[in-house]
Short mmCIF file of C-alpha atoms in Angstrom, two decimals:
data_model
loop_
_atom_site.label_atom_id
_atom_site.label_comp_id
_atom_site.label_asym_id
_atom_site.label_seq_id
_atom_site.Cartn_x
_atom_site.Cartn_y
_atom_site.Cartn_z
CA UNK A 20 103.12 93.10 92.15
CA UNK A 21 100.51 95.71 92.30
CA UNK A 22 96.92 95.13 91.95
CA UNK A 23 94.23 97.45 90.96
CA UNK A 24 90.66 97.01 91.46
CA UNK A 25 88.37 98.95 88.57
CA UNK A 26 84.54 99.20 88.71
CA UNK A 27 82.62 97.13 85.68
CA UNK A 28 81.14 100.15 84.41
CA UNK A 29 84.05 101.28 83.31
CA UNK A 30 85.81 98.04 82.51
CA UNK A 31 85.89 98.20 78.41
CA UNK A 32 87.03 101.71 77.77
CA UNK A 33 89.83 100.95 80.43
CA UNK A 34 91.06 98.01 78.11
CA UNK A 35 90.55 99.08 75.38
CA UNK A 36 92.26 102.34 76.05
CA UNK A 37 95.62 100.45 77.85
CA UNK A 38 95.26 98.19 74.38
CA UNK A 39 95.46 101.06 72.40
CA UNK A 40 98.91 102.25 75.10
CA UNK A 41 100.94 98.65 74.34
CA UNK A 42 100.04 99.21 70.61
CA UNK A 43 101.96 102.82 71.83
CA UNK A 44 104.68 101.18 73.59
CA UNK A 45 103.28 102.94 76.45
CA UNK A 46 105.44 100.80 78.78
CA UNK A 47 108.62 101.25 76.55
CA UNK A 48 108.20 104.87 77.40
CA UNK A 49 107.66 105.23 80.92
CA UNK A 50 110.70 102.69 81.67
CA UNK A 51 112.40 104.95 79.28
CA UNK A 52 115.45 101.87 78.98
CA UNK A 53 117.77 101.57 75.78
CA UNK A 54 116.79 98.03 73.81
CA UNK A 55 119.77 96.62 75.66
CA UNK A 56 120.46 97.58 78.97
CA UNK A 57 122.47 96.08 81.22
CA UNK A 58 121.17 95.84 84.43
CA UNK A 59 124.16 94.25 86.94
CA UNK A 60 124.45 95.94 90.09
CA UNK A 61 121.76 96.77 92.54
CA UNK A 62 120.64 92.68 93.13
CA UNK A 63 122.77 90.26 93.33
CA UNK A 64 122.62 87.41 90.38
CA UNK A 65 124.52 85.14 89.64
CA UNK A 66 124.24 85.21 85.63
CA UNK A 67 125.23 88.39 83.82
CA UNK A 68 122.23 88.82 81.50
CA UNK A 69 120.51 91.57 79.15
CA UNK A 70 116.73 92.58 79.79
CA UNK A 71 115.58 94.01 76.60
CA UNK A 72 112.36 95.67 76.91
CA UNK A 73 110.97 95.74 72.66
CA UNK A 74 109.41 98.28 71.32
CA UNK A 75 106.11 97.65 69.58
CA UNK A 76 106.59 95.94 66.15
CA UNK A 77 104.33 93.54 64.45
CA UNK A 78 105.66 90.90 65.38
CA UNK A 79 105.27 92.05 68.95
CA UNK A 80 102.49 94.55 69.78
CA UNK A 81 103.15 94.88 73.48
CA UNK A 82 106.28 95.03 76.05
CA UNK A 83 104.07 93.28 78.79
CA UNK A 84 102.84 89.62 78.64
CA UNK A 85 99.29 90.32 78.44
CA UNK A 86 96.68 87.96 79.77
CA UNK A 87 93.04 87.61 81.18
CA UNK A 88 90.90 85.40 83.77
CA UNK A 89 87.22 85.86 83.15
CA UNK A 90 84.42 85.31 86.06
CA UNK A 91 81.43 87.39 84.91
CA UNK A 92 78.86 85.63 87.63
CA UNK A 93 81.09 85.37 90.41
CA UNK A 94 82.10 88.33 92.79
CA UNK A 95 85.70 88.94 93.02
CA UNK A 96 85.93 87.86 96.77
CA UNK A 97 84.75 85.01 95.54
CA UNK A 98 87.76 83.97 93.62
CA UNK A 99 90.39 86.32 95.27
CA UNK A 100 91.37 84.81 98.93
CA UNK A 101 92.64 88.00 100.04
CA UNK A 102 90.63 90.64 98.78
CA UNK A 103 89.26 93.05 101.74
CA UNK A 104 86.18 94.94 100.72
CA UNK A 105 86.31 98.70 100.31
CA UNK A 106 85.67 100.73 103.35
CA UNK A 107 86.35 98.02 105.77
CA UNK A 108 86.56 99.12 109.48
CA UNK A 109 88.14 95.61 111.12
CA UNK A 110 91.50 94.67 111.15
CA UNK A 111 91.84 91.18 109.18
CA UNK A 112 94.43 88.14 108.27
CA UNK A 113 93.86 86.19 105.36
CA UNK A 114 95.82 83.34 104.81
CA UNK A 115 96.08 82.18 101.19
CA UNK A 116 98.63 80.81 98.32
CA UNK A 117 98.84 83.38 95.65
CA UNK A 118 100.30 80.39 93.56
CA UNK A 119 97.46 78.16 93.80
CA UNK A 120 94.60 80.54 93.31
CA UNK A 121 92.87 79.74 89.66
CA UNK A 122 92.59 83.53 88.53
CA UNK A 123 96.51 84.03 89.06
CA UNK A 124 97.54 80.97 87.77
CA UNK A 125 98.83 83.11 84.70
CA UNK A 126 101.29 84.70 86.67
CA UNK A 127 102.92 81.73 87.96
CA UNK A 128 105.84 82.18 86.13
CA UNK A 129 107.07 85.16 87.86
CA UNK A 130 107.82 82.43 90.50
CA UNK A 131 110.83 81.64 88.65
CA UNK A 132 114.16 83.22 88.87
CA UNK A 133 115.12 86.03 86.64
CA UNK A 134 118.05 84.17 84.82
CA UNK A 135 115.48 81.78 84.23
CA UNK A 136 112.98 83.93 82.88
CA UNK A 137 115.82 84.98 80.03
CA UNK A 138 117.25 81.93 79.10
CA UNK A 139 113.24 80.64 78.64
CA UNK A 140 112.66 83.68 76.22
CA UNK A 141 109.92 84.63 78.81
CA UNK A 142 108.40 88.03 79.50
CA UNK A 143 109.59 90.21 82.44
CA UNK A 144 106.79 91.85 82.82
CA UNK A 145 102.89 90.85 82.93
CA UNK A 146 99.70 92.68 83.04
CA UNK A 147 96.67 90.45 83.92
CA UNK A 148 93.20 91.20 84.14
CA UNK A 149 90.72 89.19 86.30
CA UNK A 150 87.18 90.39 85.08
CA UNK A 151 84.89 89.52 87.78
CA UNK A 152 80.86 90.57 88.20
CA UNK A 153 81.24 93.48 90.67
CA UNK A 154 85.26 94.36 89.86
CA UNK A 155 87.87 94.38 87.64
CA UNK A 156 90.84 93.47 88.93
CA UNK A 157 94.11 94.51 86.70
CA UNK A 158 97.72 93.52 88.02
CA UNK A 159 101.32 94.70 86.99
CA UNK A 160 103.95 92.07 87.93
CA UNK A 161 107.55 91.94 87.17
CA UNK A 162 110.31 90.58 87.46
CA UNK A 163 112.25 92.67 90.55
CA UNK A 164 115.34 93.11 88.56
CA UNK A 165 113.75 94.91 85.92
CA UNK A 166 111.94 97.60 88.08
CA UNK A 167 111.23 98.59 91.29
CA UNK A 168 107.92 100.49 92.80
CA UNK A 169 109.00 103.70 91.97
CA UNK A 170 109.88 102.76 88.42
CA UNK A 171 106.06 101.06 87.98
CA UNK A 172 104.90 104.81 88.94
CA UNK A 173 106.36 106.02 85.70
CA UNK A 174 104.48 103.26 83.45
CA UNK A 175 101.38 104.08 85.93
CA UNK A 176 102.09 107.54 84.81
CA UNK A 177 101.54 107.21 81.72
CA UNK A 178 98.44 105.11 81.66
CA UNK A 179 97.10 107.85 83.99
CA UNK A 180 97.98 110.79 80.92
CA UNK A 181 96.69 108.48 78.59
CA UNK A 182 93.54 107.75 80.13
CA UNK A 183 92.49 110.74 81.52
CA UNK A 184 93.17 112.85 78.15
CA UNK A 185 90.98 110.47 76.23
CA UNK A 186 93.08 109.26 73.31
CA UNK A 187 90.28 107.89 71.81
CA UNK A 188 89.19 111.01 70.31
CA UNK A 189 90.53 112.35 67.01
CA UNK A 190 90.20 115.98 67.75
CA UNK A 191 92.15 117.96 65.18
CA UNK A 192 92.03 120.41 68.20
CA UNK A 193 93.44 118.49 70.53
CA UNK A 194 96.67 119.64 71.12
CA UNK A 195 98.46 116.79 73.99
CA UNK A 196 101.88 117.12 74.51
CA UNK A 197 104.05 114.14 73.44
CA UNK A 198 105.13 111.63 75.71
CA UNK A 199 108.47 111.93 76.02
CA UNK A 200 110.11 109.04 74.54
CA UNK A 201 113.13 106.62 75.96
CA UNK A 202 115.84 108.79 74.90
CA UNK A 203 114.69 111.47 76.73
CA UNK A 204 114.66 109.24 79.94
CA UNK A 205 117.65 109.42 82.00
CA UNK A 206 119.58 105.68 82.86
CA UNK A 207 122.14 104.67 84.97
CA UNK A 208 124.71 104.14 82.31
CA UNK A 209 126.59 106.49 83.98
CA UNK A 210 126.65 105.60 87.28
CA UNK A 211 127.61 102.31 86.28
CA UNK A 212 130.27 102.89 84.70
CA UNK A 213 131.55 105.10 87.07
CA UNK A 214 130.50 102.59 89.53
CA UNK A 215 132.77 100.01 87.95
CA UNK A 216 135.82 102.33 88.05
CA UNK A 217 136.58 101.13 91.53
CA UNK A 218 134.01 99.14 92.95
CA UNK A 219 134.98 98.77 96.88
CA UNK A 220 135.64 94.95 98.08
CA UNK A 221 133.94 95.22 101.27
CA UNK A 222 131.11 97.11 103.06
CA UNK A 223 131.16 97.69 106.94
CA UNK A 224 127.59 95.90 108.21
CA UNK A 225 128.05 92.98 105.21
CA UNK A 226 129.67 90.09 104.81
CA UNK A 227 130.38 87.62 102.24
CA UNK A 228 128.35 84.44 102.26
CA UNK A 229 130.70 81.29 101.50
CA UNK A 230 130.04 77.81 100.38
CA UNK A 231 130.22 77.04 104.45
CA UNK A 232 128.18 79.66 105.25
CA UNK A 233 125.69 79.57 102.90
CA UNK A 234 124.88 75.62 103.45
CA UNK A 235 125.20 76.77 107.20
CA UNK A 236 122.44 78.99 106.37
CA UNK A 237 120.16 76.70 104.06
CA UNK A 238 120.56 73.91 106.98
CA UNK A 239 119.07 76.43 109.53
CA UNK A 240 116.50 78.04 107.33
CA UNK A 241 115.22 74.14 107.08
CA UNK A 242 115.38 73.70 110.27
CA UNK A 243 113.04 77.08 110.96
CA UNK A 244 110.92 76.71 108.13
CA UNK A 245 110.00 72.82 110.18
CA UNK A 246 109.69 74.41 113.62
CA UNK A 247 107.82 77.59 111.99
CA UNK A 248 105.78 76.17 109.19
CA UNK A 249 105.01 79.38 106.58
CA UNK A 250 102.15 80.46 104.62
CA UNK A 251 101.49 83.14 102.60
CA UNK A 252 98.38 85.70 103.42
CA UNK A 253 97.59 89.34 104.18
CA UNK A 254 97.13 91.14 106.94
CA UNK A 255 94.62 94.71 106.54
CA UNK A 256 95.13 97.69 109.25
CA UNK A 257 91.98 99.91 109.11
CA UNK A 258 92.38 103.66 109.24
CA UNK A 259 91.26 103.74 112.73
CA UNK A 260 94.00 101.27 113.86
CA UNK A 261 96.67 103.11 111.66
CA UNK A 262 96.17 106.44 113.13
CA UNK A 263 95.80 105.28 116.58
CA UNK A 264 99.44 104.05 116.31
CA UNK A 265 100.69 107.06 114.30
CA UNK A 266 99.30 109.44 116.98
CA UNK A 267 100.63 107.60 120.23
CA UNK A 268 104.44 107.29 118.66
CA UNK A 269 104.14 110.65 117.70
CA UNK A 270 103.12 111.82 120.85
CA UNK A 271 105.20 109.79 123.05
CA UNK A 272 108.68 110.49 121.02
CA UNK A 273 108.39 113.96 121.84
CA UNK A 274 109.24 117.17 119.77
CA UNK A 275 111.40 117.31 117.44
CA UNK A 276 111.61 113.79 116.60
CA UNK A 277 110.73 113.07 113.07
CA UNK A 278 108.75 109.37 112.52
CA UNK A 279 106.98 109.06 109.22
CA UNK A 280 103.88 106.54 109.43
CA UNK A 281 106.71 104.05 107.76
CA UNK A 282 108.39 104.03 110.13
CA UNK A 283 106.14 103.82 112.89
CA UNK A 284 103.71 100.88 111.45
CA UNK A 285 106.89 98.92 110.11
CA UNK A 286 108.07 98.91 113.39
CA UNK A 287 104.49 97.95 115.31
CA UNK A 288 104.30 94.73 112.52
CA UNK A 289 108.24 93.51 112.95
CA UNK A 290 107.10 93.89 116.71
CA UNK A 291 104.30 92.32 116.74
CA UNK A 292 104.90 89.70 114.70
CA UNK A 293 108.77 88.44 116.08
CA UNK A 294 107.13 87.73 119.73
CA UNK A 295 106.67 84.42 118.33
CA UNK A 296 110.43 83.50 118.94
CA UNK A 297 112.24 82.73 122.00
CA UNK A 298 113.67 85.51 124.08
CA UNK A 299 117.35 84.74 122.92
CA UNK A 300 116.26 84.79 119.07
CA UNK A 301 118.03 87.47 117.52
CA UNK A 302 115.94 89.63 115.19
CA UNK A 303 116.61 92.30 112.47
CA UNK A 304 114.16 94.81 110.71
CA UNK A 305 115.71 95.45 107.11
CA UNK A 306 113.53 98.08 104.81
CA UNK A 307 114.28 99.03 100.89
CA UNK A 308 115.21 102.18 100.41
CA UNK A 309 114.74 104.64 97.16
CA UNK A 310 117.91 105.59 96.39
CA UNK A 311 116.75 108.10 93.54
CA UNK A 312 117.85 111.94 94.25
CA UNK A 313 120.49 110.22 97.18
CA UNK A 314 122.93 110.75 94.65
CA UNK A 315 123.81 113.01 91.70
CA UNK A 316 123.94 110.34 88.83
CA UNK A 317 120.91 109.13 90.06
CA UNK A 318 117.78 111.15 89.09
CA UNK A 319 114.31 111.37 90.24
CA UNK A 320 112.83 109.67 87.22
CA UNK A 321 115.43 107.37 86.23
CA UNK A 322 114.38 103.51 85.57
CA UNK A 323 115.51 100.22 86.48
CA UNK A 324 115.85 99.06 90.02
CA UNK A 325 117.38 101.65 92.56
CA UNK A 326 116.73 100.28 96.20
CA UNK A 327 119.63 100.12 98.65
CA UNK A 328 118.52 97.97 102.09
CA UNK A 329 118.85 99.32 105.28
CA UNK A 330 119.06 97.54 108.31
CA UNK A 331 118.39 98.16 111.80
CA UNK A 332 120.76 96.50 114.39
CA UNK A 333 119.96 93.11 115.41
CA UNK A 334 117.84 92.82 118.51
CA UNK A 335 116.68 89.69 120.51
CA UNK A 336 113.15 88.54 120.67
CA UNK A 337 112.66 88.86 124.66
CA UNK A 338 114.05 92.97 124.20
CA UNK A 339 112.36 93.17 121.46
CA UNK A 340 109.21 92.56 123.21
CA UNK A 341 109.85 95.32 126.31
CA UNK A 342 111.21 98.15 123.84
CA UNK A 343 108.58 100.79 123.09
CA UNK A 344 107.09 100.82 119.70
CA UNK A 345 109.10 104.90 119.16
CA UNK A 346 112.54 103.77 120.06
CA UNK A 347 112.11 100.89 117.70
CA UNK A 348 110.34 103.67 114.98
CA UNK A 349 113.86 105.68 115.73
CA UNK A 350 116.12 102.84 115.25
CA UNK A 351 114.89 102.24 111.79
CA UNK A 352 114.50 105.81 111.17
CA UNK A 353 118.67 105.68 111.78
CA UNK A 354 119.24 102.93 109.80
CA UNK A 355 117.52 104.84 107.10
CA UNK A 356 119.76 108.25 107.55
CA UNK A 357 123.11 106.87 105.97
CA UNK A 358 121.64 106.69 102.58
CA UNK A 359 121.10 110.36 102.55
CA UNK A 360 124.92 110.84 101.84
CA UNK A 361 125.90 110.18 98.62
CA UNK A 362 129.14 108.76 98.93
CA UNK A 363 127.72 105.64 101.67
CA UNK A 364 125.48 105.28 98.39
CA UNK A 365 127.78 105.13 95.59
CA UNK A 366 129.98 102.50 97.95
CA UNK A 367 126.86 100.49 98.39
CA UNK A 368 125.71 100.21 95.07
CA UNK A 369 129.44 99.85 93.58
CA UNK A 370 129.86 96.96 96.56
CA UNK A 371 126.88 95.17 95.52
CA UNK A 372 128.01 95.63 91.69
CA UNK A 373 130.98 93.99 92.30
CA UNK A 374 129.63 91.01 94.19
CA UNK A 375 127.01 90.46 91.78
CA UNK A 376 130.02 90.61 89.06
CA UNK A 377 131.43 87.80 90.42
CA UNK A 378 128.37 85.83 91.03
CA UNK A 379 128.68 85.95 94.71
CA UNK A 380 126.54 86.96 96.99
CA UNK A 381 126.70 89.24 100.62
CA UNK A 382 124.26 89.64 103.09
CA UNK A 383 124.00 91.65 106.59
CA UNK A 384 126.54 91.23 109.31
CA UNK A 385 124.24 89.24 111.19
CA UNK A 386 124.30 85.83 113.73
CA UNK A 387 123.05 83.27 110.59
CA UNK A 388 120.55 82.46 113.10
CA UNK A 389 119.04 85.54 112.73
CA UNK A 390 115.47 85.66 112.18
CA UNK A 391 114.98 88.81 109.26
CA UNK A 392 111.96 90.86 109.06
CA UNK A 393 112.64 92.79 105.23
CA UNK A 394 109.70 95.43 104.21
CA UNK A 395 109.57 96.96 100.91
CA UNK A 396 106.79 99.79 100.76
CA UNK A 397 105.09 101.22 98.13
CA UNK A 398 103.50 103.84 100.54
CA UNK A 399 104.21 107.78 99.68
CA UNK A 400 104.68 106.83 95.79
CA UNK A 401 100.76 107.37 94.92
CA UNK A 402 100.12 104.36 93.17
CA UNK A 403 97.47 103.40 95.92
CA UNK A 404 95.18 105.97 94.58
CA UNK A 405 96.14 106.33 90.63
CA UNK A 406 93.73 109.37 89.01
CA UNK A 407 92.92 107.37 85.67
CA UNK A 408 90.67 110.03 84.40
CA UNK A 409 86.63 110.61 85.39
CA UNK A 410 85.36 107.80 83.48
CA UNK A 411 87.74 105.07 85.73
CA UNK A 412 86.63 104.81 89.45
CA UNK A 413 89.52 102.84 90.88
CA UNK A 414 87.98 101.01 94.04
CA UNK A 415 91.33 100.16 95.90
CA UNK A 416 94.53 98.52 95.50
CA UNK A 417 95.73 95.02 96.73
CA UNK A 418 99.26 94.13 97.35
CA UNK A 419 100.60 90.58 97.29
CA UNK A 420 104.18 88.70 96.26
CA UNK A 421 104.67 85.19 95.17
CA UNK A 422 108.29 85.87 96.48
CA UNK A 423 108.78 83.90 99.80
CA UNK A 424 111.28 86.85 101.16
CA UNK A 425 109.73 90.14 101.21
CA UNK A 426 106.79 91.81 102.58
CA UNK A 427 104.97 94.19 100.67
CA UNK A 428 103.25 96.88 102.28
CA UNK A 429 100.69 99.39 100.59
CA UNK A 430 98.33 102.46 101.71
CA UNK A 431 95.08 102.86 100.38
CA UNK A 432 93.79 106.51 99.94
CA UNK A 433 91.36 106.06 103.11
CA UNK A 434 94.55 105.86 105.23
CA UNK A 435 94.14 102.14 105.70
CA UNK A 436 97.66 99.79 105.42
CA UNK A 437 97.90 96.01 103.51
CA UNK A 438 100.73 93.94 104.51
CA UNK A 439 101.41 90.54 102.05
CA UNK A 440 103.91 88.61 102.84
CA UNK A 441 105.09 84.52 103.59
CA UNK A 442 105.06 84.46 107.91
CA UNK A 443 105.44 81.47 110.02
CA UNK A 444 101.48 80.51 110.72
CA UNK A 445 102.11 81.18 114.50
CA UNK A 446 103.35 85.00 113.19
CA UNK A 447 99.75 85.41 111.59
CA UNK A 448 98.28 84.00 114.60
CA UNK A 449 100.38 87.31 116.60
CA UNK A 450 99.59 89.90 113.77
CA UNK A 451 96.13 88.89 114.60
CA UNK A 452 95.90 89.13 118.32
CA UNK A 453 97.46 92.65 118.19
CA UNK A 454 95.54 94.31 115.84
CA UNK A 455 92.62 93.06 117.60
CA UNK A 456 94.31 94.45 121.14
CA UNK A 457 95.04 97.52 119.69
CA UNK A 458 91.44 98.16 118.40
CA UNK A 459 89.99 97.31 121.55
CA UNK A 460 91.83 99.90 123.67
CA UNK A 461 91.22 102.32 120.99
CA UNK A 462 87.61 101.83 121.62
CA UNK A 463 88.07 101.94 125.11
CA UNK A 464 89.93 105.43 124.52
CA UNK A 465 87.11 106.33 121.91
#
């Protein structure tokens, strides 16, 4: 789910103008999908299902579900638990239920499961505005089946041409280049099919998750969930504290050693936020991946959901603890590397096709005790700092997920980092003590 915060000032043109995109199809476009696509392979689901994304008709004017929450005396951090002002310079933890605040509530249904979503006739994607008296907040959620973070940056695309080139004016001058429509799109038809040829049984790193296992595993993620009660909330990493921990890695991995600021801060918050466990706990850092341009059916700007999941080998709490923060940056880094070669890709994705085929489910070689850290990022795809044209002054993105598995991490174009996620209270607790440790010997340094 990503969040954009607009100024008032420029509030009605922006809605009226993405108004004026759904009655385009705008978001038909940019996910460039045929009416029925399958989508079967890269999550595993245990329904086979179609997502059909309309295109604009009378009887339906827009792909999204389109709704609005309206507080015109009431500041936005007044309603929104977790929103950070602008320009902040301290580290900060919110903790908050996405679920149970009023101005979401419309978006409660992307709490249910995808299947669910179909057989109900529901949406699978949402915009939602929540006008406030200083902001406008406007959010894009979906269903993670349908699209991933790169895919939203084609339907933020668009609203970006549209805005900025002013389609409100009827100059017979004016001559825009058409938006190139779904057909012009490339899918993953293709791949799938070739995917399907001769999907591969097994994967070396995952294993398939039986009826034992998997009640093995409910009965011990009951068990944690009562000894580490969870909450939802977000943690914000100034610029100051980003770069600080950018610089050191950098500097104390040496040259030649590669680290991108993924890397490195994904690392320092799995750290950080694991000490919480005993010393014997096993641990695991797992991270999305864009597989787009990995392999040659699957191109740049195709739709859909393309993420593989990479995970870093399993390490306990207590060594966890003592390893420095640019071996653990490396290890990821590694676990990163074997998607650059298309063949590991095309036996992941076919792997994953087939278990989600047959409605079961694999997960990484692991102990079940295992206590997973999984990141997705949105950082490097520019939809922190969208250019919607002069007349939109887009104040800064949030990032939250009513999904209790992943955590979301976005950049903001000040160099500043959000992390959202659903952490054991005691993990908060840790996020919190280290960003305030790091910012103090930063100062001292300073």
């Amino acid at each position: 789910m990503l969040l954009l915060l607009l100024k008032s000032r420029y509030r009605a043109s922006v809605l009226k103008t993405l108004k004026t995109a759904q009655e385009r199809s705008v978001a038909f476009w940019a996910l460039g999908m045929e009416r029925e696509t399958f989508f079967s392979g890269a999550d595993t689901f245990r329904l086979k299902f179609k997502i059909d994304i309309p295109e604009t008709s009378q009887e339906q004017s827009e792909p999204f579900r389109v709704t609005t929450f309206k507080a015109p005396d009431r500041a936005l951090h007044e309603i929104l638990p977790n929103y950070i002002p602008c320009g902040s310079a301290a580290p900060s933890v919110k903790r908050f239920d996405p679920r149970k605040a009023p101005c979401l509530q419309p978006l409660a249904a992307f709490t249910n499961a995808a299947h669910q979503c179909v057989v109900q006739n529901e949406r699978l994607m949402h915009l939602h505005f929540v006008i406030a008296k200083d902001l406008t907040l406007m959010c894009v959620a979906w269903q993670h089946v349908v699209l991933d973070a790169p895919a939203l940056k084609l339907i933020v695309a668009e609203w970006e041409c549209l805005l900025a080139k002013d389609i409100h004016t009827h100059d017979p001058d004016s001559h825009r280049p058409e938006i190139e429509g779904p057909k012009d799109r490339p899918n993953l038809d293709i791949l799938i099919s070739t995917l399907q040829t001769n999907p591969p049984s097994s994967l070396p790193g995952w294993t398939a998750v039986t009826l034992w296992v998997g009640l093995k595993l409910k009965l011990l993620s009951k068990i944690y969930s009562l000894r580490y009660p969870r909450t939802f909330g977000t943690a914000y990493l100034p610029p100051k504290l980003v770069a600080g921990l950018v610089t050191r890695v950098r500097s104390n991995a040496g040259q030649g050693v590669v680290l991108s600021r993924n890397d490195i801060v994904a690392s320092w918050f799995y750290k950080a936020t694991c000490e919480i466990y005993q010393p014997r706990t096993a641990t695991t850092l797992s991270r999305a991946v864009n597989l787009r341009d990995k392999h040659a059916l699957i191109s740049p700007s195709v739709s859909g959901n393309v993420l593989g999941l990479a995970v870093m080998p399993s390490v306990q709490s207590g060594a966890l603890q003592h390893a420095s923060l640019e071996d653990l940056a490396l290890a990821t880094r590694r676990s990163i590397e074997k998607f650059k070669n298309p063949d590991y890709v095309s036996k992941f994705l076919g792997f994953r096709m087939n278990y989600g085929n047959a409605g079961r489910i694999a997960i990484p070689e692991v102990r079940l005790s295992n206590q997973r850290c999984l990141i997705t990022s949105f950082v490097n795809l520019r939809l922190s700092n969208p250019n919607l044209g002069k007349r939109v002054s887009v104040e800064r993105p949030v990032q939250l997920t009513m999904a209790p598995v992943v955590i979301r991490v976005i950049d903001d174009a000040r160099g500043g980092w959000s992390i959202h996620g659903h952490l054991p209270h005691a993990a908060w607790d840790a996020l919190e003590r280290n960003m305030e440790r790091e910012m103090e010997d930063l100062d001292a340094k300073s």
